[in-house]
Amino acid sequence: RVEGLEGGVYYHHPVRHTLVLLSRRDDLGERVFPGNAAVYEQSAFAIFLIGNQSAIEPMYADWARNFSLLEAGHMGQLLMEVAPQYEIGLCPMGAPDFAPVEELFGLEDHHLLLYTFLGGGIELEQTRTLARQAETPVSVSDELKKYAGARLPDYMAPDSFMLLDKLPLTPNGKIDRRALPAPGSSERDEKTKFTLPDTELEKRLAEIWSGLLKHEEIGIHDNFFDMGGTSLQIVRLQSEIRDVLDEEIPVTKLFQYSTIHALARHLAQDAPVEETIQNKAAKRHGRRDSARQRKQTLKQTRKKHRIISEETQ
C-alpha cells in the first residue's frame, strides 16, 4: 500500500537507512490487530519498534527493559510530531498480539516488542489542523487540575495553581515557606470573570468571607482556599453561617462548594433565597425574644421569692 514498495515485512537498517525485505507476506492485520481490523484496513503500513535486549542488558542490567520502553516512547513521540510535515498520520496501537507473526521478523528470545503504530497518508488540511493544535499553548494549571481532579474528591482538588519561576530557599537549602507568596495574591484567572454578589444570600456570604479572609473585594466565583482560606477557617465559616444564616451545613459541603456562587445555590436549593433569609432571620429573632422573655420571667420569679422570704422572716 506504499507507492513503489512491494507488500511484505521489512527491517529498517539503522546504518544504511534502507529497508531490508524479510518476508513477502502482508496479511498481518487479522492476526496482529484483531480488535482494530477497521483501522488496519484503512492504514497503509505498520511500524513495530523492537528492542534488542542483548545489546542493552550489559549496560542497564535489570533496568534494560524499562530504558528500552523509555527510548521507544521518545522515538514514537518524535515520529508523531514530524510525520504530519510529510502528510503522514500515525496512530499508536498499544501492545498487539505479536506472537502469531514473530517468525516473520526473524526474532529471537532477546528481542522485545516495545511500540506499535499504524500509519497512512493524510490530507493537507489535516496537517494544518494538527499544526494549529501543536501551536496552541497548553496551560500547566489546566493540566494539573485534570490530574488532581482524576485522583482526588472534588472538594479536595485545587481549583487553581500558582506557578513560580523558582522556589525560595533558606540558607540550609530547604523551601522557605514564609517567603512563598500568599494564596490569592496573584491575579485572578483570566478565564474567571469577576462578579460581585447579587442576591441577598450571596451578599451575606460575601460579608462572612470578607471578615474571615480579610479581603474587601470578593467575587462570587472566587475560591475560598485560593483567597487564603485554611481548614481552620472553614470551621469558623461553618460557625458563622450557623450564627448569621441559622443554617447547619457539614464541613465537607463547604469544601465541596468553595465559591460563594456554588455555596449560595446549595443553601437556597430548597427555598427561594430571599424567603430563606427572611424566615431564618425571623426564627432567629423569635428565639432571641423567647430567651429574653424567659430570662426576664426567671428574674421576676427570683425577686418575688426573695420578697416572700423576707416577709416570712
Short mmCIF file of C-alpha atoms in Angstrom, two decimals:
data_model
loop_
_atom_site.label_atom_id
_atom_site.label_comp_id
_atom_site.label_asym_id
_atom_site.label_seq_id
_atom_site.Cartn_x
_atom_site.Cartn_y
_atom_site.Cartn_z
CA ARG A 1 0.00 0.00 0.00
CA VAL A 2 3.04 2.25 -0.09
CA GLU A 3 3.69 3.53 -3.59
CA GLY A 4 6.81 1.99 -5.12
CA LEU A 5 7.18 -0.58 -2.34
CA GLU A 6 6.19 -4.22 -2.55
CA GLY A 7 3.97 -5.51 0.26
CA GLY A 8 5.70 -7.50 2.97
CA VAL A 9 7.69 -7.32 6.21
CA TYR A 10 10.76 -5.06 6.19
CA TYR A 11 13.64 -4.33 8.55
CA HIS A 12 14.99 -0.78 8.74
CA HIS A 13 18.78 -0.93 8.65
CA PRO A 14 19.97 1.67 11.20
CA VAL A 15 23.30 2.32 9.48
CA ARG A 16 22.37 2.33 5.80
CA HIS A 17 18.84 3.73 6.45
CA THR A 18 17.38 1.28 3.97
CA LEU A 19 14.54 -1.24 4.14
CA VAL A 20 15.56 -4.90 4.01
CA LEU A 21 12.84 -7.34 2.89
CA LEU A 22 12.26 -10.13 5.43
CA SER A 23 9.02 -11.68 4.17
CA ARG A 24 6.60 -11.05 1.33
CA ARG A 25 3.59 -11.86 3.48
CA ASP A 26 1.43 -8.81 4.14
CA ASP A 27 -1.58 -10.35 5.91
CA LEU A 28 -0.62 -9.25 9.43
CA GLY A 29 -3.80 -7.38 10.22
CA GLU A 30 -6.17 -10.20 11.17
CA ARG A 31 -3.57 -11.87 13.36
CA VAL A 32 -1.82 -8.88 14.94
CA PHE A 33 -4.69 -6.37 15.22
CA PRO A 34 -7.82 -8.49 15.69
CA GLY A 35 -9.55 -5.76 17.70
CA ASN A 36 -8.59 -2.96 15.31
CA ALA A 37 -9.24 -4.56 11.96
CA ALA A 38 -11.09 -1.49 10.62
CA VAL A 39 -8.18 0.82 11.45
CA TYR A 40 -5.72 -1.62 9.93
CA GLU A 41 -7.72 -1.85 6.70
CA GLN A 42 -7.59 1.94 6.31
CA SER A 43 -3.86 2.16 7.02
CA ALA A 44 -1.01 1.92 4.53
CA PHE A 45 1.65 0.44 6.79
CA ALA A 46 2.51 -0.66 10.33
CA ILE A 47 5.61 0.20 12.35
CA PHE A 48 6.96 -2.11 15.05
CA LEU A 49 9.69 -0.78 17.36
CA ILE A 50 11.63 -3.79 18.63
CA GLY A 51 14.43 -3.70 21.19
CA ASN A 52 17.49 -5.94 21.16
CA GLN A 53 17.87 -6.67 24.88
CA SER A 54 21.19 -8.49 24.45
CA ALA A 55 22.75 -5.16 23.41
CA ILE A 56 21.16 -3.17 26.25
CA GLU A 57 21.32 -5.52 29.25
CA PRO A 58 25.15 -5.31 29.61
CA MET A 59 24.75 -1.58 30.31
CA TYR A 60 21.50 -1.46 32.28
CA ALA A 61 21.08 -5.00 33.68
CA ASP A 62 17.64 -5.31 35.32
CA TRP A 63 16.68 -1.83 34.08
CA ALA A 64 17.21 -2.75 30.42
CA ARG A 65 13.52 -3.29 29.65
CA ASN A 66 12.48 -0.01 31.31
CA PHE A 67 15.10 2.00 29.45
CA SER A 68 14.08 0.34 26.19
CA LEU A 69 10.46 1.36 26.76
CA LEU A 70 11.51 4.94 27.59
CA GLU A 71 13.58 5.25 24.44
CA ALA A 72 10.87 3.70 22.28
CA GLY A 73 8.31 6.12 23.75
CA HIS A 74 10.57 9.06 22.92
CA MET A 75 11.11 7.81 19.38
CA GLY A 76 7.36 7.35 18.96
CA GLN A 77 6.72 10.92 20.12
CA LEU A 78 9.24 12.30 17.64
CA LEU A 79 7.72 10.27 14.81
CA MET A 80 4.22 11.55 15.56
CA GLU A 81 5.45 15.16 15.70
CA VAL A 82 7.38 15.02 12.44
CA ALA A 83 5.11 12.76 10.34
CA PRO A 84 2.40 15.39 9.59
CA GLN A 85 5.04 17.56 7.86
CA TYR A 86 5.18 14.83 5.21
CA GLU A 87 1.38 14.38 5.13
CA ILE A 88 1.63 11.14 7.08
CA GLY A 89 -0.57 10.27 10.03
CA LEU A 90 0.38 7.81 12.77
CA CYS A 91 -1.87 6.07 15.28
CA PRO A 92 -0.36 4.33 18.36
CA MET A 93 -1.78 0.82 18.76
CA GLY A 94 -0.54 -0.20 22.18
CA ALA A 95 0.51 -3.84 22.65
CA PRO A 96 -0.84 -6.04 19.82
CA ASP A 97 -0.88 -9.84 19.70
CA PHE A 98 2.60 -10.24 18.26
CA ALA A 99 3.18 -13.95 18.92
CA PRO A 100 1.49 -15.26 15.72
CA VAL A 101 3.86 -13.35 13.42
CA GLU A 102 7.14 -13.32 15.32
CA GLU A 103 8.67 -15.81 12.91
CA LEU A 104 8.14 -13.37 10.02
CA PHE A 105 10.51 -10.91 11.69
CA GLY A 106 13.25 -13.45 12.40
CA LEU A 107 13.23 -12.59 16.09
CA GLU A 108 14.92 -14.41 18.94
CA ASP A 109 14.28 -14.61 22.69
CA HIS A 110 16.29 -11.46 23.41
CA HIS A 111 14.08 -9.31 21.14
CA LEU A 112 11.24 -7.35 22.74
CA LEU A 113 8.29 -5.59 21.08
CA LEU A 114 8.11 -2.07 22.54
CA TYR A 115 5.83 0.14 20.45
CA THR A 116 3.46 -0.20 17.50
CA PHE A 117 1.93 2.27 15.02
CA LEU A 118 -0.46 2.13 12.13
CA GLY A 119 0.06 4.86 9.56
CA GLY A 120 -1.04 6.27 6.24
CA GLY A 121 -1.42 9.38 4.14
CA ILE A 122 -3.48 12.31 5.40
CA GLU A 123 -4.93 15.36 3.65
CA LEU A 124 -3.14 18.71 3.64
CA GLU A 125 -5.93 20.30 5.72
CA GLN A 126 -5.40 17.67 8.41
CA THR A 127 -1.74 18.66 8.69
CA ARG A 128 -2.79 22.29 9.18
CA THR A 129 -5.22 21.27 11.92
CA LEU A 130 -2.51 19.28 13.67
CA ALA A 131 -0.12 22.21 13.36
CA ARG A 132 -2.66 24.58 14.93
CA GLN A 133 -3.22 22.14 17.77
CA ALA A 134 0.52 21.83 18.34
CA GLU A 135 0.92 25.62 18.40
CA THR A 136 -1.86 26.07 20.95
CA PRO A 137 -0.17 26.67 24.30
CA VAL A 138 -1.03 24.10 26.94
CA SER A 139 -1.93 25.57 30.31
CA VAL A 140 0.09 23.91 33.05
CA SER A 141 -2.60 24.87 35.56
CA ASP A 142 -5.30 23.19 33.46
CA GLU A 143 -3.25 20.02 33.17
CA LEU A 144 -2.61 19.98 36.92
CA LYS A 145 -6.34 20.47 37.56
CA LYS A 146 -7.15 17.50 35.33
CA TYR A 147 -4.50 15.36 37.03
CA ALA A 148 -5.67 16.25 40.54
CA GLY A 149 -9.35 16.00 39.60
CA ALA A 150 -8.89 12.44 38.37
CA ARG A 151 -7.30 11.34 41.64
CA LEU A 152 -8.95 13.41 44.39
CA PRO A 153 -12.52 14.08 45.53
CA ASP A 154 -13.96 17.31 44.12
CA TYR A 155 -13.71 19.15 47.41
CA MET A 156 -10.02 18.28 47.78
CA ALA A 157 -8.87 19.05 44.22
CA PRO A 158 -7.36 22.57 43.89
CA ASP A 159 -9.21 24.93 41.56
CA SER A 160 -6.10 26.94 40.72
CA PHE A 161 -2.34 26.79 40.97
CA MET A 162 0.31 29.46 41.47
CA LEU A 163 3.33 28.92 39.22
CA LEU A 164 6.73 30.24 40.34
CA ASP A 165 9.95 30.50 38.37
CA LYS A 166 11.77 29.07 41.37
CA LEU A 167 11.05 28.23 45.00
CA PRO A 168 12.54 30.46 47.70
CA LEU A 169 15.10 28.61 49.79
CA THR A 170 16.54 29.05 53.25
CA PRO A 171 20.34 29.19 53.78
CA ASN A 172 20.12 25.45 54.55
CA GLY A 173 18.66 24.73 51.13
CA LYS A 174 15.13 23.99 52.35
CA ILE A 175 11.98 25.62 50.98
CA ASP A 176 11.38 28.93 52.75
CA ARG A 177 7.63 28.69 53.32
CA ARG A 178 7.45 32.17 54.83
CA ALA A 179 8.82 33.66 51.62
CA LEU A 180 6.20 31.99 49.44
CA PRO A 181 3.58 34.39 48.03
CA ALA A 182 0.29 34.28 49.89
CA PRO A 183 -2.55 32.34 48.22
CA GLY A 184 -4.84 34.65 46.33
CA SER A 185 -2.16 37.34 45.95
CA SER A 186 -1.78 36.65 42.23
CA GLU A 187 -4.18 37.97 39.64
CA ARG A 188 -7.38 36.07 39.07
CA ASP A 189 -7.50 33.50 36.34
CA GLU A 190 -8.29 35.30 33.09
CA LYS A 191 -10.98 32.73 32.37
CA THR A 192 -12.77 33.59 35.63
CA LYS A 193 -14.85 36.74 35.29
CA PHE A 194 -15.06 38.79 38.47
CA THR A 195 -18.71 39.11 39.52
CA LEU A 196 -19.95 40.94 42.59
CA PRO A 197 -22.56 39.30 44.84
CA ASP A 198 -26.08 39.99 43.60
CA THR A 199 -28.63 38.16 45.73
CA GLU A 200 -29.15 38.78 49.42
CA LEU A 201 -27.71 35.38 50.29
CA GLU A 202 -24.59 35.97 48.20
CA LYS A 203 -24.09 39.34 49.89
CA ARG A 204 -24.40 37.80 53.35
CA LEU A 205 -21.91 35.09 52.46
CA ALA A 206 -19.51 37.66 51.00
CA GLU A 207 -19.64 39.62 54.26
CA ILE A 208 -18.78 36.46 56.21
CA TRP A 209 -15.92 35.64 53.84
CA SER A 210 -14.60 39.18 53.99
CA GLY A 211 -14.44 39.05 57.78
CA LEU A 212 -12.64 35.70 57.81
CA LEU A 213 -10.25 36.24 54.89
CA LYS A 214 -9.60 39.97 55.37
CA HIS A 215 -10.44 40.67 51.73
CA GLU A 216 -12.63 43.65 50.91
CA GLU A 217 -13.34 42.66 47.30
CA ILE A 218 -14.73 39.15 46.88
CA GLY A 219 -16.41 37.82 43.76
CA ILE A 220 -18.96 35.04 43.70
CA HIS A 221 -16.62 32.82 41.65
CA ASP A 222 -13.56 33.32 43.87
CA ASN A 223 -12.41 30.15 45.60
CA PHE A 224 -12.29 30.23 49.40
CA PHE A 225 -8.94 28.43 49.54
CA ASP A 226 -7.40 30.39 46.67
CA MET A 227 -8.21 33.54 48.66
CA GLY A 228 -6.10 32.23 51.54
CA GLY A 229 -8.69 30.19 53.44
CA THR A 230 -7.47 27.30 55.59
CA SER A 231 -9.06 24.21 57.09
CA LEU A 232 -9.29 26.03 60.43
CA GLN A 233 -11.09 28.95 58.81
CA ILE A 234 -13.52 26.59 57.11
CA VAL A 235 -14.63 25.50 60.59
CA ARG A 236 -15.08 29.15 61.55
CA LEU A 237 -17.02 29.66 58.32
CA GLN A 238 -19.34 26.83 59.35
CA SER A 239 -19.91 28.55 62.70
CA GLU A 240 -20.52 31.96 61.08
CA ILE A 241 -23.08 30.50 58.67
CA ARG A 242 -24.84 28.87 61.61
CA ASP A 243 -24.93 32.13 63.59
CA VAL A 244 -25.72 34.56 60.77
CA LEU A 245 -27.92 32.46 58.50
CA ASP A 246 -29.17 29.90 61.02
CA GLU A 247 -28.10 27.18 58.62
CA GLU A 248 -26.40 23.91 59.54
CA ILE A 249 -24.01 22.72 56.85
CA PRO A 250 -21.38 19.95 57.08
CA VAL A 251 -17.75 20.97 56.72
CA THR A 252 -17.40 18.56 53.79
CA LYS A 253 -20.01 20.57 51.90
CA LEU A 254 -18.01 23.75 52.49
CA PHE A 255 -15.01 22.04 50.92
CA GLN A 256 -17.19 20.92 48.02
CA TYR A 257 -18.92 24.28 47.46
CA SER A 258 -15.89 26.52 47.82
CA THR A 259 -17.22 29.56 45.94
CA ILE A 260 -19.96 31.93 47.03
CA HIS A 261 -21.94 31.16 43.89
CA ALA A 262 -21.86 27.39 44.45
CA LEU A 263 -22.48 27.66 48.19
CA ALA A 264 -25.41 30.05 47.76
CA ARG A 265 -27.03 27.73 45.22
CA HIS A 266 -26.60 24.80 47.59
CA LEU A 267 -28.08 26.66 50.56
CA ALA A 268 -31.01 28.00 48.55
CA GLN A 269 -31.85 24.83 46.65
CA ASP A 270 -34.90 24.02 48.81
CA ALA A 271 -36.37 27.53 49.04
CA PRO A 272 -36.17 30.94 47.34
CA VAL A 273 -33.15 32.89 48.56
CA GLU A 274 -34.96 35.98 49.90
CA GLU A 275 -37.60 33.86 51.63
CA THR A 276 -34.94 31.64 53.16
CA ILE A 277 -33.04 34.55 54.68
CA GLN A 278 -36.19 36.27 55.94
CA ASN A 279 -37.51 33.08 57.50
CA LYS A 280 -34.16 32.29 59.11
CA ALA A 281 -33.88 35.84 60.45
CA ALA A 282 -37.44 35.74 61.83
CA LYS A 283 -36.77 32.43 63.57
CA ARG A 284 -33.50 33.73 64.97
CA HIS A 285 -35.12 36.91 66.32
CA GLY A 286 -38.01 34.83 67.68
CA ARG A 287 -35.63 32.60 69.61
CA ARG A 288 -33.78 35.62 70.96
CA ASP A 289 -37.07 37.24 72.08
CA SER A 290 -38.14 33.99 73.74
CA ALA A 291 -34.80 33.71 75.51
CA ARG A 292 -35.04 37.29 76.77
CA GLN A 293 -38.61 36.69 77.95
CA ARG A 294 -37.61 33.52 79.81
CA LYS A 295 -34.71 35.35 81.39
CA GLN A 296 -36.98 38.23 82.46
CA THR A 297 -39.59 35.83 83.87
CA LEU A 298 -36.94 33.94 85.82
CA LYS A 299 -35.57 37.21 87.18
CA GLN A 300 -39.03 38.36 88.31
CA THR A 301 -39.74 34.96 89.90
CA ARG A 302 -36.50 35.06 91.87
CA LYS A 303 -37.26 38.62 93.03
CA LYS A 304 -40.77 37.60 94.11
CA HIS A 305 -39.44 34.62 96.06
CA ARG A 306 -36.88 36.85 97.74
CA ILE A 307 -39.63 39.31 98.85
CA ILE A 308 -41.81 36.50 100.20
CA SER A 309 -38.83 35.07 102.08
CA GLU A 310 -38.09 38.43 103.68
CA GLU A 311 -41.76 38.85 104.76
CA THR A 312 -41.87 35.44 106.44
CA GLN A 313 -38.83 36.34 108.45
#
